[in-house]
Amino acid sequence: MESSTDKEVQLKESQLMTDSRTAASGYNYDIGSGSTYSGNGGATFSQTPSLVSTERVDPVKAKPSEIIIVGTAHVSEKSVNEVTSAIENEKPDIVAVELCQGRYDSLKGEVKDSDLPIKDILSGGKVYYFLVHLLLAYVQKKIGNEMGVQPGAEMITAIDVAEANGAKVALVDRDIQLTLQRFWSKMSIFEKFNMLVALISSALGIGGSKNIDIDNITDQDMVTSLINELRKASPNAATVLIDERDAYIAGNLLRLANGGNKKIIAVLGAGHKQGVERYLKNPKSLPPISSLTELPQKRFSFMKIIGIGIVGIALATFILIIMSGTPIELLLLAFGWWFIINGVLSATGAALAKGHPYSVITAFLVAWLTSLNPMMAAGWFAGLMEAKQRSPTTADLKEMVKLDSFKELQKNNFFRVVFVAALANVGSTIGTFLGVYVMVQITGLDPRDIISAGLSVIGL
């Protein structure tokens, strides 16, 4: 008789609200670092979905495992009810949820209060990455408030109902921090800019929103339409947020189904349903796990090239002013304008972020110098000063989930530190361009000479 490991994974079509069923044969896919939770009263986590028995299963007696995918909307009361019905009616052995350990802990309120590594957050170009992370969470919370449902409520329900029915719970999604790092590193500068503008606009309620029926968002036509819109707006973001996670989740589900004799309900966002099903039908199409879990390599990005170019032009301007024999009075005047323009605009950014007065003063005092050094940023110093005054902890991160307006969000200690750093940097960058322009006007230098000298300074 054909062994279970030789059988192909077959997708059985059946309707349970928005679900589809998959017969999984025990295909042995070596997945990497998912997480599992034992719902028997004691929570234990491991790096892989280790709910699969290591005991040898007689291939003659083993029945194919069955995977039921329930597609949900993360802010829909209808989805909460569908998840409950699916688990209570099907009595699965395992309930797999679209969560990683970090998101699980956050939803269950199990994140311990501690100091945040502010220096690490503000350095290494992570300010805007964290800002996007925070704004994404806030916008989802805002939508949830409008719908009267807590974001992730269907996942919490799945876990609670599974435990109540004696089923084990498996966390099958990729770590959120890894996903966000890959997401941010793979987006182009234009995609990042559009993302920030869109998120800030949504947070402030600018521009209105499309009339989308959340209860119908699990319909495949609607899902396909929304995903296609994301691919047009940001193809790299769609690859990381959807395609890669489809493969990661499908691999974990196949691992859980290995050996047969299991009924598994997978509670996934509707946007992942079609992609995961495709991989379950054809497991050999799954990419290597290393391609989904490796940290993005630091690269010499377009933004760094622009930053160094700006610094080169600013330094070249100072060098040419000195070498041109400009009178000392004119030199001091040019430097004074450079100091004031950089300082005022960087301080304005910190003030718009509602930074502490000390943070605003810090931005004003350091902006002229940080604009001449690619290794420093005015926002880094302003953010550190803000952190010293506010002392943000992980409690501030948890509080953010409860906030109902952008005005309240700005009062959150952690968000304010990141926001101050980001806007102080934006102000300093604008100040650098404007400062160079004013100095050129004062000294009468030829802009072509400045650009040529600037390229020489950076070795081009």
mmCIF file of N, CA and C in Angstrom, residues 27-139:
data_model
loop_
_atom_site.group_PDB
_atom_site.id
_atom_site.type_symbol
_atom_site.label_atom_id
_atom_site.label_comp_id
_atom_site.label_asym_id
_atom_site.label_seq_id
_atom_site.Cartn_x
_atom_site.Cartn_y
_atom_site.Cartn_z
ATOM 1 N N TYR A 27 3.289 15.165 4.723
ATOM 2 C CA TYR A 27 4.436 15.628 3.944
ATOM 3 C C TYR A 27 5.461 16.249 4.881
ATOM 4 N N ASN A 28 6.687 15.827 4.802
ATOM 5 C CA ASN A 28 7.720 16.260 5.746
ATOM 6 C C ASN A 28 8.422 17.497 5.223
ATOM 7 N N TYR A 29 7.931 18.660 5.603
ATOM 8 C CA TYR A 29 8.563 19.915 5.187
ATOM 9 C C TYR A 29 9.336 20.469 6.367
ATOM 10 N N ASP A 30 10.616 20.675 6.200
ATOM 11 C CA ASP A 30 11.473 21.106 7.310
ATOM 12 C C ASP A 30 11.320 22.600 7.527
ATOM 13 N N ILE A 31 10.381 22.965 8.378
ATOM 14 C CA ILE A 31 10.137 24.386 8.633
ATOM 15 C C ILE A 31 11.049 24.845 9.749
ATOM 16 N N GLY A 32 11.223 26.158 9.840
ATOM 17 C CA GLY A 32 12.174 26.688 10.807
ATOM 18 C C GLY A 32 11.590 27.036 12.139
ATOM 19 N N SER A 33 11.342 28.344 12.382
ATOM 20 C CA SER A 33 11.088 28.763 13.756
ATOM 21 C C SER A 33 9.684 29.271 13.968
ATOM 22 N N GLY A 34 8.696 28.371 13.925
ATOM 23 C CA GLY A 34 7.367 28.752 14.356
ATOM 24 C C GLY A 34 7.303 28.668 15.863
ATOM 25 N N SER A 35 6.098 28.705 16.447
ATOM 26 C CA SER A 35 5.986 28.582 17.896
ATOM 27 C C SER A 35 4.771 27.742 18.208
ATOM 28 N N THR A 36 4.764 27.069 19.332
ATOM 29 C CA THR A 36 3.610 26.284 19.721
ATOM 30 C C THR A 36 3.205 26.602 21.142
ATOM 31 N N TYR A 37 1.937 26.423 21.379
ATOM 32 C CA TYR A 37 1.406 26.648 22.719
ATOM 33 C C TYR A 37 0.537 25.459 23.085
ATOM 34 N N SER A 38 0.781 24.895 24.238
ATOM 35 C CA SER A 38 -0.008 23.765 24.707
ATOM 36 C C SER A 38 -1.172 24.287 25.526
ATOM 37 N N GLY A 39 -2.377 24.013 25.057
ATOM 38 C CA GLY A 39 -3.547 24.593 25.694
ATOM 39 C C GLY A 39 -4.102 23.768 26.829
ATOM 40 N N ASN A 40 -3.256 23.092 27.569
ATOM 41 C CA ASN A 40 -3.747 22.239 28.647
ATOM 42 C C ASN A 40 -3.575 22.881 30.011
ATOM 43 N N GLY A 41 -3.462 24.205 30.011
ATOM 44 C CA GLY A 41 -3.347 24.885 31.287
ATOM 45 C C GLY A 41 -1.970 25.426 31.529
ATOM 46 N N GLY A 42 -0.923 24.786 30.991
ATOM 47 C CA GLY A 42 0.440 25.266 31.168
ATOM 48 C C GLY A 42 1.000 25.684 29.832
ATOM 49 N N ALA A 43 1.448 26.920 29.704
ATOM 50 C CA ALA A 43 1.934 27.415 28.420
ATOM 51 C C ALA A 43 3.396 27.072 28.242
ATOM 52 N N THR A 44 3.706 26.389 27.152
ATOM 53 C CA THR A 44 5.098 26.092 26.831
ATOM 54 C C THR A 44 5.339 26.432 25.375
ATOM 55 N N PHE A 45 6.446 27.102 25.102
ATOM 56 C CA PHE A 45 6.756 27.498 23.745
ATOM 57 C C PHE A 45 8.033 26.819 23.279
ATOM 58 N N SER A 46 8.106 26.560 22.000
ATOM 59 C CA SER A 46 9.333 26.035 21.410
ATOM 60 C C SER A 46 9.545 26.680 20.057
ATOM 61 N N GLN A 47 10.697 26.465 19.442
ATOM 62 C CA GLN A 47 11.031 27.158 18.206
ATOM 63 C C GLN A 47 10.314 26.589 17.004
ATOM 64 N N THR A 48 9.879 25.358 17.038
ATOM 65 C CA THR A 48 9.185 24.766 15.903
ATOM 66 C C THR A 48 7.829 24.258 16.341
ATOM 67 N N PRO A 49 6.902 24.070 15.398
ATOM 68 C CA PRO A 49 5.597 23.512 15.750
ATOM 69 C C PRO A 49 5.764 22.057 16.163
ATOM 70 N N SER A 50 6.162 21.829 17.401
ATOM 71 C CA SER A 50 6.554 20.496 17.851
ATOM 72 C C SER A 50 5.373 19.654 18.312
ATOM 73 N N LEU A 51 4.166 20.031 17.911
ATOM 74 C CA LEU A 51 3.008 19.243 18.292
ATOM 75 C C LEU A 51 2.958 17.924 17.518
ATOM 76 N N VAL A 52 3.757 17.815 16.461
ATOM 77 C CA VAL A 52 3.795 16.587 15.677
ATOM 78 C C VAL A 52 4.470 15.482 16.487
ATOM 79 N N SER A 53 3.848 14.327 16.570
ATOM 80 C CA SER A 53 4.407 13.210 17.333
ATOM 81 C C SER A 53 5.678 12.699 16.671
ATOM 82 N N THR A 54 6.673 12.385 17.486
ATOM 83 C CA THR A 54 7.922 11.831 16.962
ATOM 84 C C THR A 54 7.850 10.305 16.870
ATOM 85 N N GLU A 55 6.739 9.722 17.344
ATOM 86 C CA GLU A 55 6.592 8.275 17.274
ATOM 87 C C GLU A 55 6.317 7.838 15.836
ATOM 88 N N ARG A 56 6.801 6.669 15.490
ATOM 89 C CA ARG A 56 6.599 6.140 14.144
ATOM 90 C C ARG A 56 5.129 5.781 13.959
ATOM 91 N N VAL A 57 4.549 6.243 12.841
ATOM 92 C CA VAL A 57 3.141 5.976 12.560
ATOM 93 C C VAL A 57 3.050 4.918 11.470
ATOM 94 N N ASP A 58 2.265 3.893 11.709
ATOM 95 C CA ASP A 58 2.081 2.845 10.709
ATOM 96 C C ASP A 58 1.379 3.447 9.500
ATOM 97 N N PRO A 59 2.023 3.476 8.325
ATOM 98 C CA PRO A 59 1.424 4.113 7.155
ATOM 99 C C PRO A 59 0.131 3.454 6.709
ATOM 100 N N VAL A 60 -0.076 2.207 7.104
ATOM 101 C CA VAL A 60 -1.309 1.531 6.717
ATOM 102 C C VAL A 60 -2.483 2.073 7.524
ATOM 103 N N LYS A 61 -2.238 2.347 8.808
ATOM 104 C CA LYS A 61 -3.308 2.791 9.685
ATOM 105 C C LYS A 61 -3.498 4.306 9.688
ATOM 106 N N ALA A 62 -2.451 5.040 9.308
ATOM 107 C CA ALA A 62 -2.527 6.491 9.395
ATOM 108 C C ALA A 62 -3.519 7.056 8.387
ATOM 109 N N LYS A 63 -4.404 7.897 8.865
ATOM 110 C CA LYS A 63 -5.322 8.605 7.985
ATOM 111 C C LYS A 63 -4.727 9.972 7.656
ATOM 112 N N PRO A 64 -5.048 10.507 6.486
ATOM 113 C CA PRO A 64 -4.529 11.838 6.153
ATOM 114 C C PRO A 64 -5.009 12.873 7.165
ATOM 115 N N SER A 65 -4.124 13.787 7.500
ATOM 116 C CA SER A 65 -4.543 14.900 8.352
ATOM 117 C C SER A 65 -5.433 15.833 7.544
ATOM 118 N N GLU A 66 -6.315 16.510 8.234
ATOM 119 C CA GLU A 66 -7.248 17.426 7.581
ATOM 120 C C GLU A 66 -6.988 18.841 8.080
ATOM 121 N N ILE A 67 -6.788 19.745 7.147
ATOM 122 C CA ILE A 67 -6.552 21.147 7.496
ATOM 123 C C ILE A 67 -7.735 21.980 7.026
ATOM 124 N N ILE A 68 -8.371 22.660 7.958
ATOM 125 C CA ILE A 68 -9.512 23.528 7.650
ATOM 126 C C ILE A 68 -9.060 24.977 7.810
ATOM 127 N N ILE A 69 -9.097 25.730 6.735
ATOM 128 C CA ILE A 69 -8.663 27.127 6.786
ATOM 129 C C ILE A 69 -9.874 28.041 6.941
ATOM 130 N N VAL A 70 -9.890 28.810 7.999
ATOM 131 C CA VAL A 70 -10.953 29.788 8.235
ATOM 132 C C VAL A 70 -10.383 31.172 7.958
ATOM 133 N N GLY A 71 -10.842 31.791 6.880
ATOM 134 C CA GLY A 71 -10.365 33.127 6.524
ATOM 135 C C GLY A 71 -11.109 34.190 7.306
ATOM 136 N N THR A 72 -10.386 35.135 7.896
ATOM 137 C CA THR A 72 -11.013 36.134 8.765
ATOM 138 C C THR A 72 -10.592 37.546 8.387
ATOM 139 N N ALA A 73 -11.349 38.505 8.888
ATOM 140 C CA ALA A 73 -10.935 39.913 8.898
ATOM 141 C C ALA A 73 -10.561 40.225 10.343
ATOM 142 N N HIS A 74 -9.440 40.902 10.543
ATOM 143 C CA HIS A 74 -8.907 41.063 11.902
ATOM 144 C C HIS A 74 -9.713 42.033 12.768
ATOM 145 N N VAL A 75 -10.663 42.743 12.182
ATOM 146 C CA VAL A 75 -11.464 43.682 12.974
ATOM 147 C C VAL A 75 -12.955 43.456 12.698
ATOM 148 N N SER A 76 -13.366 42.210 12.623
ATOM 149 C CA SER A 76 -14.749 41.884 12.276
ATOM 150 C C SER A 76 -15.394 40.995 13.326
ATOM 151 N N GLU A 77 -16.556 41.423 13.808
ATOM 152 C CA GLU A 77 -17.317 40.622 14.765
ATOM 153 C C GLU A 77 -17.812 39.339 14.105
ATOM 154 N N LYS A 78 -18.123 39.429 12.813
ATOM 155 C CA LYS A 78 -18.569 38.247 12.076
ATOM 156 C C LYS A 78 -17.489 37.168 12.088
ATOM 157 N N SER A 79 -16.241 37.578 11.917
ATOM 158 C CA SER A 79 -15.137 36.617 11.922
ATOM 159 C C SER A 79 -14.985 35.950 13.282
ATOM 160 N N VAL A 80 -15.187 36.720 14.344
ATOM 161 C CA VAL A 80 -15.110 36.158 15.696
ATOM 162 C C VAL A 80 -16.133 35.035 15.852
ATOM 163 N N ASN A 81 -17.356 35.273 15.394
ATOM 164 C CA ASN A 81 -18.411 34.262 15.502
ATOM 165 C C ASN A 81 -18.111 33.038 14.639
ATOM 166 N N GLU A 82 -17.559 33.272 13.442
ATOM 167 C CA GLU A 82 -17.251 32.159 12.547
ATOM 168 C C GLU A 82 -16.154 31.265 13.122
ATOM 169 N N VAL A 83 -15.164 31.889 13.729
ATOM 170 C CA VAL A 83 -14.079 31.115 14.340
ATOM 171 C C VAL A 83 -14.625 30.245 15.470
ATOM 172 N N THR A 84 -15.471 30.824 16.299
ATOM 173 C CA THR A 84 -16.067 30.070 17.409
ATOM 174 C C THR A 84 -16.849 28.870 16.897
ATOM 175 N N SER A 85 -17.698 29.105 15.894
ATOM 176 C CA SER A 85 -18.521 28.021 15.344
ATOM 177 C C SER A 85 -17.665 26.923 14.725
ATOM 178 N N ALA A 86 -16.626 27.326 14.005
ATOM 179 C CA ALA A 86 -15.771 26.341 13.336
ATOM 180 C C ALA A 86 -15.118 25.405 14.342
ATOM 181 N N ILE A 87 -14.576 25.957 15.412
ATOM 182 C CA ILE A 87 -13.874 25.131 16.402
ATOM 183 C C ILE A 87 -14.852 24.252 17.176
ATOM 184 N N GLU A 88 -15.987 24.822 17.579
ATOM 185 C CA GLU A 88 -16.952 24.046 18.360
ATOM 186 C C GLU A 88 -17.590 22.939 17.531
ATOM 187 N N ASN A 89 -17.808 23.185 16.243
ATOM 188 C CA ASN A 89 -18.443 22.178 15.390
ATOM 189 C C ASN A 89 -17.474 21.097 14.915
ATOM 190 N N GLU A 90 -16.244 21.484 14.632
ATOM 191 C CA GLU A 90 -15.283 20.540 14.048
ATOM 192 C C GLU A 90 -14.484 19.751 15.083
ATOM 193 N N LYS A 91 -14.381 20.260 16.316
ATOM 194 C CA LYS A 91 -13.625 19.580 17.373
ATOM 195 C C LYS A 91 -12.215 19.197 16.901
ATOM 196 N N PRO A 92 -11.401 20.156 16.522
ATOM 197 C CA PRO A 92 -10.073 19.842 15.983
ATOM 198 C C PRO A 92 -9.104 19.384 17.074
ATOM 199 N N ASP A 93 -8.029 18.716 16.640
ATOM 200 C CA ASP A 93 -6.948 18.358 17.558
ATOM 201 C C ASP A 93 -6.046 19.564 17.809
ATOM 202 N N ILE A 94 -5.866 20.364 16.775
ATOM 203 C CA ILE A 94 -4.971 21.516 16.843
ATOM 204 C C ILE A 94 -5.659 22.718 16.211
ATOM 205 N N VAL A 95 -5.528 23.877 16.839
ATOM 206 C CA VAL A 95 -5.962 25.142 16.242
ATOM 207 C C VAL A 95 -4.710 25.971 15.975
ATOM 208 N N ALA A 96 -4.441 26.214 14.711
ATOM 209 C CA ALA A 96 -3.276 27.014 14.318
ATOM 210 C C ALA A 96 -3.728 28.450 14.086
ATOM 211 N N VAL A 97 -3.027 29.399 14.679
ATOM 212 C CA VAL A 97 -3.422 30.802 14.551
ATOM 213 C C VAL A 97 -2.304 31.616 13.915
ATOM 214 N N GLU A 98 -2.700 32.657 13.218
ATOM 215 C CA GLU A 98 -1.764 33.541 12.514
ATOM 216 C C GLU A 98 -1.115 34.504 13.509
ATOM 217 N N LEU A 99 -0.316 33.932 14.404
ATOM 218 C CA LEU A 99 0.376 34.710 15.423
ATOM 219 C C LEU A 99 1.788 34.168 15.595
ATOM 220 N N CYS A 100 2.676 35.033 16.071
ATOM 221 C CA CYS A 100 3.983 34.595 16.555
ATOM 222 C C CYS A 100 3.965 34.778 18.071
ATOM 223 N N GLN A 101 5.030 34.404 18.742
ATOM 224 C CA GLN A 101 5.021 34.492 20.204
ATOM 225 C C GLN A 101 4.889 35.937 20.670
ATOM 226 N N GLY A 102 5.565 36.863 19.986
ATOM 227 C CA GLY A 102 5.496 38.263 20.390
ATOM 228 C C GLY A 102 4.089 38.813 20.313
ATOM 229 N N ARG A 103 3.395 38.528 19.216
ATOM 230 C CA ARG A 103 2.016 39.008 19.066
ATOM 231 C C ARG A 103 1.079 38.280 20.024
ATOM 232 N N TYR A 104 1.345 36.996 20.265
ATOM 233 C CA TYR A 104 0.543 36.244 21.235
ATOM 234 C C TYR A 104 0.654 36.882 22.616
ATOM 235 N N ASP A 105 1.890 37.141 23.049
ATOM 236 C CA ASP A 105 2.108 37.748 24.364
ATOM 237 C C ASP A 105 1.418 39.100 24.460
ATOM 238 N N SER A 106 1.487 39.867 23.368
ATOM 239 C CA SER A 106 0.873 41.192 23.364
ATOM 240 C C SER A 106 -0.644 41.100 23.483
ATOM 241 N N LEU A 107 -1.260 40.203 22.718
ATOM 242 C CA LEU A 107 -2.709 40.052 22.762
ATOM 243 C C LEU A 107 -3.187 39.521 24.110
ATOM 244 N N LYS A 108 -2.384 38.653 24.710
ATOM 245 C CA LYS A 108 -2.764 38.070 25.996
ATOM 246 C C LYS A 108 -2.339 38.934 27.177
ATOM 247 N N GLY A 109 -1.668 40.065 26.897
ATOM 248 C CA GLY A 109 -1.248 40.961 27.963
ATOM 249 C C GLY A 109 -0.153 40.397 28.829
ATOM 250 N N GLU A 110 0.735 39.583 28.238
ATOM 251 C CA GLU A 110 1.785 38.927 29.014
ATOM 252 C C GLU A 110 3.158 39.550 28.803
ATOM 253 N N VAL A 111 3.205 40.760 28.236
ATOM 254 C CA VAL A 111 4.483 41.447 28.060
ATOM 255 C C VAL A 111 4.839 42.142 29.368
ATOM 256 N N LYS A 112 5.988 41.809 29.937
ATOM 257 C CA LYS A 112 6.402 42.393 31.205
ATOM 258 C C LYS A 112 6.928 43.810 30.997
ATOM 259 N N ASP A 113 6.616 44.686 31.956
ATOM 260 C CA ASP A 113 7.098 46.063 31.879
ATOM 261 C C ASP A 113 8.608 46.101 32.093
ATOM 262 N N SER A 114 9.292 46.825 31.229
ATOM 263 C CA SER A 114 10.742 46.976 31.354
ATOM 264 C C SER A 114 11.160 48.204 30.566
ATOM 265 N N ASP A 115 12.399 48.643 30.793
ATOM 266 C CA ASP A 115 12.908 49.784 30.044
ATOM 267 C C ASP A 115 13.122 49.391 28.591
ATOM 268 N N LEU A 116 12.940 50.362 27.701
ATOM 269 C CA LEU A 116 13.121 50.118 26.278
ATOM 270 C C LEU A 116 14.531 50.498 25.847
ATOM 271 N N PRO A 117 15.116 49.767 24.890
ATOM 272 C CA PRO A 117 16.470 50.082 24.399
ATOM 273 C C PRO A 117 16.442 51.279 23.457
ATOM 274 N N ILE A 118 16.247 52.463 24.028
ATOM 275 C CA ILE A 118 16.064 53.660 23.222
ATOM 276 C C ILE A 118 17.254 53.930 22.306
ATOM 277 N N LYS A 119 18.469 53.731 22.810
ATOM 278 C CA LYS A 119 19.647 54.004 21.984
ATOM 279 C C LYS A 119 19.650 53.135 20.736
ATOM 280 N N ASP A 120 19.271 51.872 20.896
ATOM 281 C CA ASP A 120 19.232 50.975 19.745
ATOM 282 C C ASP A 120 18.142 51.390 18.766
ATOM 283 N N ILE A 121 17.024 51.857 19.297
ATOM 284 C CA ILE A 121 15.909 52.254 18.447
ATOM 285 C C ILE A 121 16.248 53.499 17.638
ATOM 286 N N LEU A 122 16.913 54.461 18.281
ATOM 287 C CA LEU A 122 17.202 55.727 17.615
ATOM 288 C C LEU A 122 18.391 55.635 16.667
ATOM 289 N N SER A 123 19.255 54.668 16.870
ATOM 290 C CA SER A 123 20.438 54.543 16.018
ATOM 291 C C SER A 123 20.171 53.571 14.881
ATOM 292 N N GLY A 124 21.076 53.555 13.932
ATOM 293 C CA GLY A 124 21.015 52.573 12.850
ATOM 294 C C GLY A 124 19.842 52.746 11.914
ATOM 295 N N GLY A 125 19.272 53.944 11.834
ATOM 296 C CA GLY A 125 18.196 54.190 10.883
ATOM 297 C C GLY A 125 16.892 53.503 11.229
ATOM 298 N N LYS A 126 16.678 53.185 12.522
ATOM 299 C CA LYS A 126 15.490 52.443 12.919
ATOM 300 C C LYS A 126 14.315 53.344 13.308
ATOM 301 N N VAL A 127 14.536 54.651 13.349
ATOM 302 C CA VAL A 127 13.491 55.555 13.822
ATOM 303 C C VAL A 127 12.240 55.437 12.964
ATOM 304 N N TYR A 128 12.403 55.514 11.649
ATOM 305 C CA TYR A 128 11.240 55.498 10.770
ATOM 306 C C TYR A 128 10.615 54.108 10.702
ATOM 307 N N TYR A 129 11.433 53.083 10.878
ATOM 308 C CA TYR A 129 10.922 51.709 10.934
ATOM 309 C C TYR A 129 9.974 51.552 12.119
ATOM 310 N N PHE A 130 10.377 52.052 13.292
ATOM 311 C CA PHE A 130 9.520 51.975 14.475
ATOM 312 C C PHE A 130 8.301 52.885 14.330
ATOM 313 N N LEU A 131 8.477 54.025 13.685
ATOM 314 C CA LEU A 131 7.354 54.932 13.487
ATOM 315 C C LEU A 131 6.278 54.262 12.638
ATOM 316 N N VAL A 132 6.686 53.580 11.564
ATOM 317 C CA VAL A 132 5.735 52.856 10.723
ATOM 318 C C VAL A 132 5.049 51.754 11.528
ATOM 319 N N HIS A 133 5.829 51.022 12.331
ATOM 320 C CA HIS A 133 5.281 49.955 13.175
ATOM 321 C C HIS A 133 4.187 50.508 14.090
ATOM 322 N N LEU A 134 4.470 51.611 14.749
ATOM 323 C CA LEU A 134 3.521 52.198 15.689
ATOM 324 C C LEU A 134 2.280 52.723 14.973
ATOM 325 N N LEU A 135 2.484 53.372 13.830
ATOM 326 C CA LEU A 135 1.348 53.915 13.092
ATOM 327 C C LEU A 135 0.468 52.805 12.531
ATOM 328 N N LEU A 136 1.081 51.715 12.069
ATOM 329 C CA LEU A 136 0.302 50.575 11.588
ATOM 330 C C LEU A 136 -0.600 50.033 12.697
ATOM 331 N N ALA A 137 -0.030 49.870 13.888
ATOM 332 C CA ALA A 137 -0.803 49.359 15.023
ATOM 333 C C ALA A 137 -1.928 50.322 15.385
ATOM 334 N N TYR A 138 -1.628 51.621 15.336
ATOM 335 C CA TYR A 138 -2.639 52.607 15.710
ATOM 336 C C TYR A 138 -3.784 52.638 14.699
ATOM 337 N N VAL A 139 -3.448 52.604 13.398
ATOM 338 C CA VAL A 139 -4.485 52.655 12.370
ATOM 339 C C VAL A 139 -5.395 51.437 12.472
#
